[in-house]
Amino acid sequence: MRQDGKYVYCIMGENDGRNFGPKGIGGREDVVTTIGYKDISAVISNTPMTRYVISRENLTHHEKVIEAVMKEYTILPVRFCTIAESTEEIRTLLRNRYAEFKGLLRDMDNKIEMGVKAYWKGMPAVFQEIDRDDASVKDLKHKLGGRGGDDTGIKEALGKAVEKALAVKKADESWPLVNRLRRISVDVKTKEPRAGAMVCNVACLIDRTREREFDYVVEELSEANEGRYAFAYVGPAPPFHFVNIEIKA
């Protein structure tokens, strides 16, 4: 029988020889523990040498372990399904990348990630604004009306023009929201908003001591834009969008 490997969840900024309990990924309730080098550690659990399917269940399990460690330590998340063959391989990794990990741990010390999304509340009103303000859309609608609304080529062009205008509108309206969040953040990562009503999708790295202040800023944005946007707000979370350690075999 092949020996188990070591599933790596994150790097943490202490070498305490911790046992985080039977929380390991894979359904076997393997103990999550640490392997240390100097004053840093890898958080690991035993696991079969297999590739885990990228599923909601597996990703959530991976993230929950990291979140549990983050409650007590500064951490660097490691990419999902990173499996080492042995304890010695992990110690070699920690030794070879010690300076890199220490630098990142300093950067992430006392930092948390907050996620903010904004959605338009009334899409019909947004499309009416595009119909009114976008010259290309107005021109194509006029042409389509002249053809009795029955021209496939114009319809396709109109659909693309509306899609482009919607993307421009999202960029224009998201800028002041992101800019306000940026002023209180150490760093921000903007992600492409999904199709439809999502206007912006931003991950903010903040100092843990400013979490309440950040809450107030989101509340302020929500109240100031009550008729325009609905906000979705998650956190605190590990800095998944700012650090994602990749370990290559």
mmCIF file of C-alpha atoms in Angstrom:
data_model
loop_
_atom_site.group_PDB
_atom_site.id
_atom_site.type_symbol
_atom_site.label_atom_id
_atom_site.label_comp_id
_atom_site.label_asym_id
_atom_site.label_seq_id
_atom_site.Cartn_x
_atom_site.Cartn_y
_atom_site.Cartn_z
ATOM 1 C CA MET A 1 0.000 0.000 0.000
ATOM 2 C CA ARG A 2 1.298 3.445 -0.937
ATOM 3 C CA GLN A 3 2.210 5.702 1.963
ATOM 4 C CA ASP A 4 0.127 8.801 2.673
ATOM 5 C CA GLY A 5 1.307 12.201 1.570
ATOM 6 C CA LYS A 6 1.032 15.548 3.365
ATOM 7 C CA TYR A 7 -1.714 17.958 2.298
ATOM 8 C CA VAL A 8 -0.486 21.543 2.785
ATOM 9 C CA TYR A 9 -3.069 24.217 3.698
ATOM 10 C CA CYS A 10 -0.981 27.248 4.546
ATOM 11 C CA ILE A 11 2.261 28.597 5.960
ATOM 12 C CA MET A 12 2.023 30.164 9.417
ATOM 13 C CA GLY A 13 4.324 32.569 11.195
ATOM 14 C CA GLU A 14 5.126 30.473 14.263
ATOM 15 C CA ASN A 15 6.667 27.095 15.057
ATOM 16 C CA ASP A 16 4.498 25.959 17.964
ATOM 17 C CA GLY A 17 4.035 22.300 17.078
ATOM 18 C CA ARG A 18 0.261 22.817 16.965
ATOM 19 C CA ASN A 19 -2.535 20.284 16.706
ATOM 20 C CA PHE A 20 -5.698 21.828 15.235
ATOM 21 C CA GLY A 21 -7.810 18.697 15.594
ATOM 22 C CA PRO A 22 -9.342 16.137 13.204
ATOM 23 C CA LYS A 23 -10.244 18.616 10.462
ATOM 24 C CA GLY A 24 -8.272 17.237 7.511
ATOM 25 C CA ILE A 25 -9.619 17.238 3.974
ATOM 26 C CA GLY A 26 -10.839 13.994 2.421
ATOM 27 C CA GLY A 27 -13.397 12.730 4.914
ATOM 28 C CA ARG A 28 -11.015 10.632 7.046
ATOM 29 C CA GLU A 29 -10.828 13.180 9.888
ATOM 30 C CA ASP A 30 -7.040 13.299 9.695
ATOM 31 C CA VAL A 31 -5.479 15.520 12.335
ATOM 32 C CA VAL A 32 -4.378 18.944 11.112
ATOM 33 C CA THR A 33 -0.962 19.658 12.569
ATOM 34 C CA THR A 34 2.262 21.503 11.729
ATOM 35 C CA ILE A 35 5.743 20.825 10.415
ATOM 36 C CA GLY A 36 8.189 23.542 11.422
ATOM 37 C CA TYR A 37 11.475 25.087 10.373
ATOM 38 C CA LYS A 38 13.029 27.850 12.484
ATOM 39 C CA ASP A 39 10.115 30.168 13.375
ATOM 40 C CA ILE A 40 7.654 29.207 10.620
ATOM 41 C CA SER A 41 5.524 26.133 9.943
ATOM 42 C CA ALA A 42 3.486 24.427 7.264
ATOM 43 C CA VAL A 43 -0.029 23.440 8.341
ATOM 44 C CA ILE A 44 -0.690 19.924 7.060
ATOM 45 C CA SER A 45 -2.699 16.748 7.396
ATOM 46 C CA ASN A 46 -2.077 13.236 6.147
ATOM 47 C CA THR A 47 -3.822 12.417 2.885
ATOM 48 C CA PRO A 48 -3.774 9.792 0.154
ATOM 49 C CA MET A 49 -1.511 10.695 -2.778
ATOM 50 C CA THR A 50 -4.413 11.670 -5.006
ATOM 51 C CA ARG A 51 -5.791 14.727 -6.737
ATOM 52 C CA TYR A 52 -8.846 16.273 -5.129
ATOM 53 C CA VAL A 53 -11.672 17.314 -7.425
ATOM 54 C CA ILE A 54 -12.237 21.074 -7.486
ATOM 55 C CA SER A 55 -15.678 20.971 -5.893
ATOM 56 C CA ARG A 56 -17.492 23.345 -3.565
ATOM 57 C CA GLU A 57 -17.172 20.811 -0.729
ATOM 58 C CA ASN A 58 -13.418 20.334 -1.137
ATOM 59 C CA LEU A 59 -12.667 24.033 -1.642
ATOM 60 C CA THR A 60 -14.757 24.939 1.406
ATOM 61 C CA HIS A 61 -12.946 22.335 3.520
ATOM 62 C CA HIS A 62 -9.564 23.670 2.388
ATOM 63 C CA GLU A 63 -10.588 27.245 3.203
ATOM 64 C CA LYS A 64 -12.161 26.388 6.572
ATOM 65 C CA VAL A 65 -8.901 24.903 7.841
ATOM 66 C CA ILE A 66 -7.021 28.035 6.783
ATOM 67 C CA GLU A 67 -9.649 30.251 8.435
ATOM 68 C CA ALA A 68 -9.305 28.303 11.694
ATOM 69 C CA VAL A 69 -5.524 28.787 11.718
ATOM 70 C CA MET A 70 -5.895 32.478 10.819
ATOM 71 C CA LYS A 71 -7.813 33.103 14.048
ATOM 72 C CA GLU A 72 -4.557 32.620 15.970
ATOM 73 C CA TYR A 73 -1.694 33.168 13.520
ATOM 74 C CA THR A 74 -0.518 35.170 10.533
ATOM 75 C CA ILE A 75 -0.859 32.853 7.551
ATOM 76 C CA LEU A 76 -0.030 32.510 3.858
ATOM 77 C CA PRO A 77 -2.647 30.444 2.008
ATOM 78 C CA VAL A 78 -1.284 27.620 -0.138
ATOM 79 C CA ARG A 79 -2.950 26.664 -3.410
ATOM 80 C CA PHE A 80 -5.724 24.071 -3.241
ATOM 81 C CA CYS A 81 -4.617 20.434 -3.589
ATOM 82 C CA THR A 82 -0.939 20.938 -2.780
ATOM 83 C CA ILE A 83 0.369 17.567 -1.589
ATOM 84 C CA ALA A 84 3.939 16.761 -0.576
ATOM 85 C CA GLU A 85 5.258 13.227 -0.457
ATOM 86 C CA SER A 86 6.947 13.451 2.933
ATOM 87 C CA THR A 87 7.736 15.493 6.020
ATOM 88 C CA GLU A 88 11.277 15.984 4.773
ATOM 89 C CA GLU A 89 10.011 17.444 1.494
ATOM 90 C CA ILE A 90 8.068 20.060 3.458
ATOM 91 C CA ARG A 91 11.044 20.910 5.671
ATOM 92 C CA THR A 92 13.180 21.324 2.543
ATOM 93 C CA LEU A 93 10.533 23.646 1.103
ATOM 94 C CA LEU A 94 10.478 25.760 4.280
ATOM 95 C CA ARG A 95 14.267 25.916 4.346
ATOM 96 C CA ASN A 96 14.668 26.810 0.651
ATOM 97 C CA ARG A 97 11.933 29.480 0.643
ATOM 98 C CA TYR A 98 12.378 30.703 4.213
ATOM 99 C CA ALA A 99 13.346 34.274 3.284
ATOM 100 C CA GLU A 100 10.443 34.537 0.820
ATOM 101 C CA PHE A 101 7.908 33.234 3.331
ATOM 102 C CA LYS A 102 9.221 35.479 6.118
ATOM 103 C CA GLY A 103 8.891 38.531 3.888
ATOM 104 C CA LEU A 104 5.324 37.644 2.913
ATOM 105 C CA LEU A 105 4.419 36.909 6.526
ATOM 106 C CA ARG A 106 5.644 40.384 7.493
ATOM 107 C CA ASP A 107 3.504 41.865 4.721
ATOM 108 C CA MET A 108 0.427 39.920 5.859
ATOM 109 C CA ASP A 109 0.935 40.400 9.597
ATOM 110 C CA ASN A 110 -2.331 41.500 11.217
ATOM 111 C CA LYS A 111 -4.016 41.722 7.797
ATOM 112 C CA ILE A 112 -7.419 40.368 6.772
ATOM 113 C CA GLU A 113 -9.336 40.248 3.511
ATOM 114 C CA MET A 114 -12.785 41.765 3.062
ATOM 115 C CA GLY A 115 -14.903 41.167 -0.027
ATOM 116 C CA VAL A 116 -17.395 43.705 -1.372
ATOM 117 C CA LYS A 117 -19.777 43.311 -4.309
ATOM 118 C CA ALA A 118 -22.263 45.874 -5.609
ATOM 119 C CA TYR A 119 -25.308 45.096 -7.750
ATOM 120 C CA TRP A 120 -27.690 47.367 -9.597
ATOM 121 C CA LYS A 121 -31.094 47.210 -7.960
ATOM 122 C CA GLY A 122 -33.110 48.034 -11.083
ATOM 123 C CA MET A 123 -31.828 46.634 -14.378
ATOM 124 C CA PRO A 124 -34.770 48.018 -16.436
ATOM 125 C CA ALA A 125 -33.739 51.535 -15.390
ATOM 126 C CA VAL A 126 -30.112 50.810 -16.325
ATOM 127 C CA PHE A 127 -31.114 49.637 -19.805
ATOM 128 C CA GLN A 128 -33.304 52.718 -20.215
ATOM 129 C CA GLU A 129 -30.266 54.881 -19.423
ATOM 130 C CA ILE A 130 -28.230 53.027 -22.056
ATOM 131 C CA ASP A 131 -31.022 53.467 -24.617
ATOM 132 C CA ARG A 132 -31.079 57.178 -23.831
ATOM 133 C CA ASP A 133 -27.363 57.926 -23.576
ATOM 134 C CA ASP A 134 -25.446 55.536 -25.853
ATOM 135 C CA ALA A 135 -25.187 56.822 -29.432
ATOM 136 C CA SER A 136 -24.470 53.413 -30.988
ATOM 137 C CA VAL A 137 -27.432 51.789 -29.275
ATOM 138 C CA LYS A 138 -29.752 54.638 -30.265
ATOM 139 C CA ASP A 139 -28.564 54.487 -33.885
ATOM 140 C CA LEU A 140 -29.001 50.709 -34.161
ATOM 141 C CA LYS A 141 -32.450 50.841 -32.564
ATOM 142 C CA HIS A 142 -33.443 53.515 -35.051
ATOM 143 C CA LYS A 143 -32.192 51.367 -37.950
ATOM 144 C CA LEU A 144 -33.939 48.295 -36.584
ATOM 145 C CA GLY A 145 -37.190 50.218 -36.311
ATOM 146 C CA GLY A 146 -36.823 51.236 -39.953
ATOM 147 C CA ARG A 147 -36.584 47.563 -40.901
ATOM 148 C CA GLY A 148 -39.712 46.668 -39.005
ATOM 149 C CA GLY A 149 -37.678 45.085 -36.195
ATOM 150 C CA ASP A 150 -36.786 42.160 -38.450
ATOM 151 C CA ASP A 151 -33.105 42.307 -39.352
ATOM 152 C CA THR A 152 -30.910 39.607 -37.812
ATOM 153 C CA GLY A 153 -27.662 41.451 -38.515
ATOM 154 C CA ILE A 154 -28.832 44.643 -36.837
ATOM 155 C CA LYS A 155 -30.216 42.674 -33.882
ATOM 156 C CA GLU A 156 -26.849 40.988 -33.364
ATOM 157 C CA ALA A 157 -25.029 44.313 -33.627
ATOM 158 C CA LEU A 158 -27.495 45.872 -31.185
ATOM 159 C CA GLY A 159 -26.949 43.075 -28.677
ATOM 160 C CA LYS A 160 -23.180 43.585 -28.840
ATOM 161 C CA ALA A 161 -23.566 47.361 -28.538
ATOM 162 C CA VAL A 162 -25.728 47.008 -25.428
ATOM 163 C CA GLU A 163 -23.236 44.545 -23.931
ATOM 164 C CA LYS A 164 -20.364 46.970 -24.585
ATOM 165 C CA ALA A 165 -22.312 49.915 -23.173
ATOM 166 C CA LEU A 166 -23.149 47.891 -20.070
ATOM 167 C CA ALA A 167 -19.449 47.080 -19.515
ATOM 168 C CA VAL A 168 -18.520 50.757 -19.895
ATOM 169 C CA LYS A 169 -21.269 51.756 -17.473
ATOM 170 C CA LYS A 170 -20.060 49.213 -14.912
ATOM 171 C CA ALA A 171 -16.502 50.528 -15.174
ATOM 172 C CA ASP A 172 -17.653 54.139 -14.810
ATOM 173 C CA GLU A 173 -19.891 53.449 -11.814
ATOM 174 C CA SER A 174 -17.540 51.046 -10.035
ATOM 175 C CA TRP A 175 -14.622 53.495 -9.991
ATOM 176 C CA PRO A 176 -15.898 55.784 -7.185
ATOM 177 C CA LEU A 177 -16.944 52.758 -5.109
ATOM 178 C CA VAL A 178 -13.560 51.051 -5.464
ATOM 179 C CA ASN A 179 -11.717 54.333 -4.939
ATOM 180 C CA ARG A 180 -13.501 54.878 -1.614
ATOM 181 C CA LEU A 181 -12.623 51.352 -0.468
ATOM 182 C CA ARG A 182 -9.046 51.799 -1.646
ATOM 183 C CA ARG A 183 -8.573 54.761 0.685
ATOM 184 C CA ILE A 184 -9.017 52.563 3.757
ATOM 185 C CA SER A 185 -7.253 49.461 2.387
ATOM 186 C CA VAL A 186 -3.631 48.370 2.277
ATOM 187 C CA ASP A 187 -4.293 46.887 -1.167
ATOM 188 C CA VAL A 188 -7.260 46.045 -3.381
ATOM 189 C CA LYS A 189 -7.852 43.479 -6.116
ATOM 190 C CA THR A 190 -10.674 44.125 -8.547
ATOM 191 C CA LYS A 191 -12.254 41.174 -10.302
ATOM 192 C CA GLU A 192 -14.303 41.180 -13.479
ATOM 193 C CA PRO A 193 -17.958 41.560 -12.493
ATOM 194 C CA ARG A 194 -20.206 38.768 -13.678
ATOM 195 C CA ALA A 195 -22.715 39.376 -16.442
ATOM 196 C CA GLY A 196 -25.957 40.957 -15.356
ATOM 197 C CA ALA A 197 -26.497 43.255 -12.404
ATOM 198 C CA MET A 198 -23.073 42.992 -10.722
ATOM 199 C CA VAL A 199 -21.331 46.360 -10.961
ATOM 200 C CA CYS A 200 -18.147 45.656 -9.039
ATOM 201 C CA ASN A 201 -16.406 42.820 -7.252
ATOM 202 C CA VAL A 202 -13.460 43.820 -5.098
ATOM 203 C CA ALA A 203 -11.238 42.147 -2.508
ATOM 204 C CA CYS A 204 -9.717 44.520 0.043
ATOM 205 C CA LEU A 205 -6.684 43.809 2.204
ATOM 206 C CA ILE A 206 -6.993 45.790 5.423
ATOM 207 C CA ASP A 207 -5.345 46.022 8.800
ATOM 208 C CA ARG A 208 -7.283 43.959 11.304
ATOM 209 C CA THR A 209 -7.516 46.954 13.640
ATOM 210 C CA ARG A 210 -9.503 48.863 10.986
ATOM 211 C CA GLU A 211 -12.227 46.253 10.488
ATOM 212 C CA ARG A 212 -14.893 48.311 12.252
ATOM 213 C CA GLU A 213 -13.894 51.416 10.307
ATOM 214 C CA PHE A 214 -14.172 49.406 7.089
ATOM 215 C CA ASP A 215 -17.669 48.301 8.148
ATOM 216 C CA TYR A 216 -18.647 51.959 8.494
ATOM 217 C CA VAL A 217 -17.325 52.774 5.019
ATOM 218 C CA VAL A 218 -19.398 49.985 3.445
ATOM 219 C CA GLU A 219 -22.462 51.149 5.393
ATOM 220 C CA GLU A 220 -21.794 54.703 4.228
ATOM 221 C CA LEU A 221 -21.606 53.587 0.587
ATOM 222 C CA SER A 222 -24.772 51.550 0.982
ATOM 223 C CA GLU A 223 -26.724 54.440 2.497
ATOM 224 C CA ALA A 224 -25.429 56.974 -0.042
ATOM 225 C CA ASN A 225 -26.446 54.712 -2.932
ATOM 226 C CA GLU A 226 -29.535 53.116 -1.410
ATOM 227 C CA GLY A 227 -31.701 53.514 -4.499
ATOM 228 C CA ARG A 228 -28.995 52.408 -6.928
ATOM 229 C CA TYR A 229 -27.021 49.477 -5.516
ATOM 230 C CA ALA A 230 -27.390 46.486 -3.257
ATOM 231 C CA PHE A 231 -24.144 45.552 -1.499
ATOM 232 C CA ALA A 232 -22.934 42.072 -0.534
ATOM 233 C CA TYR A 233 -20.160 42.060 2.055
ATOM 234 C CA VAL A 234 -18.093 39.127 3.351
ATOM 235 C CA GLY A 235 -15.172 38.805 5.754
ATOM 236 C CA PRO A 236 -12.914 38.753 7.539
ATOM 237 C CA ALA A 237 -11.209 36.050 5.495
ATOM 238 C CA PRO A 238 -7.654 34.885 4.856
ATOM 239 C CA PRO A 239 -5.833 36.914 2.174
ATOM 240 C CA PHE A 240 -6.697 34.479 -0.630
ATOM 241 C CA HIS A 241 -6.578 37.149 -3.348
ATOM 242 C CA PHE A 242 -3.279 38.638 -2.193
ATOM 243 C CA VAL A 243 -1.207 35.533 -1.423
ATOM 244 C CA ASN A 244 -1.595 32.097 -2.982
ATOM 245 C CA ILE A 245 1.567 30.089 -2.449
ATOM 246 C CA GLU A 246 2.265 27.646 -5.258
ATOM 247 C CA ILE A 247 4.518 24.697 -4.521
ATOM 248 C CA LYS A 248 5.803 22.896 -7.587
ATOM 249 C CA ALA A 249 7.034 19.354 -7.397
#
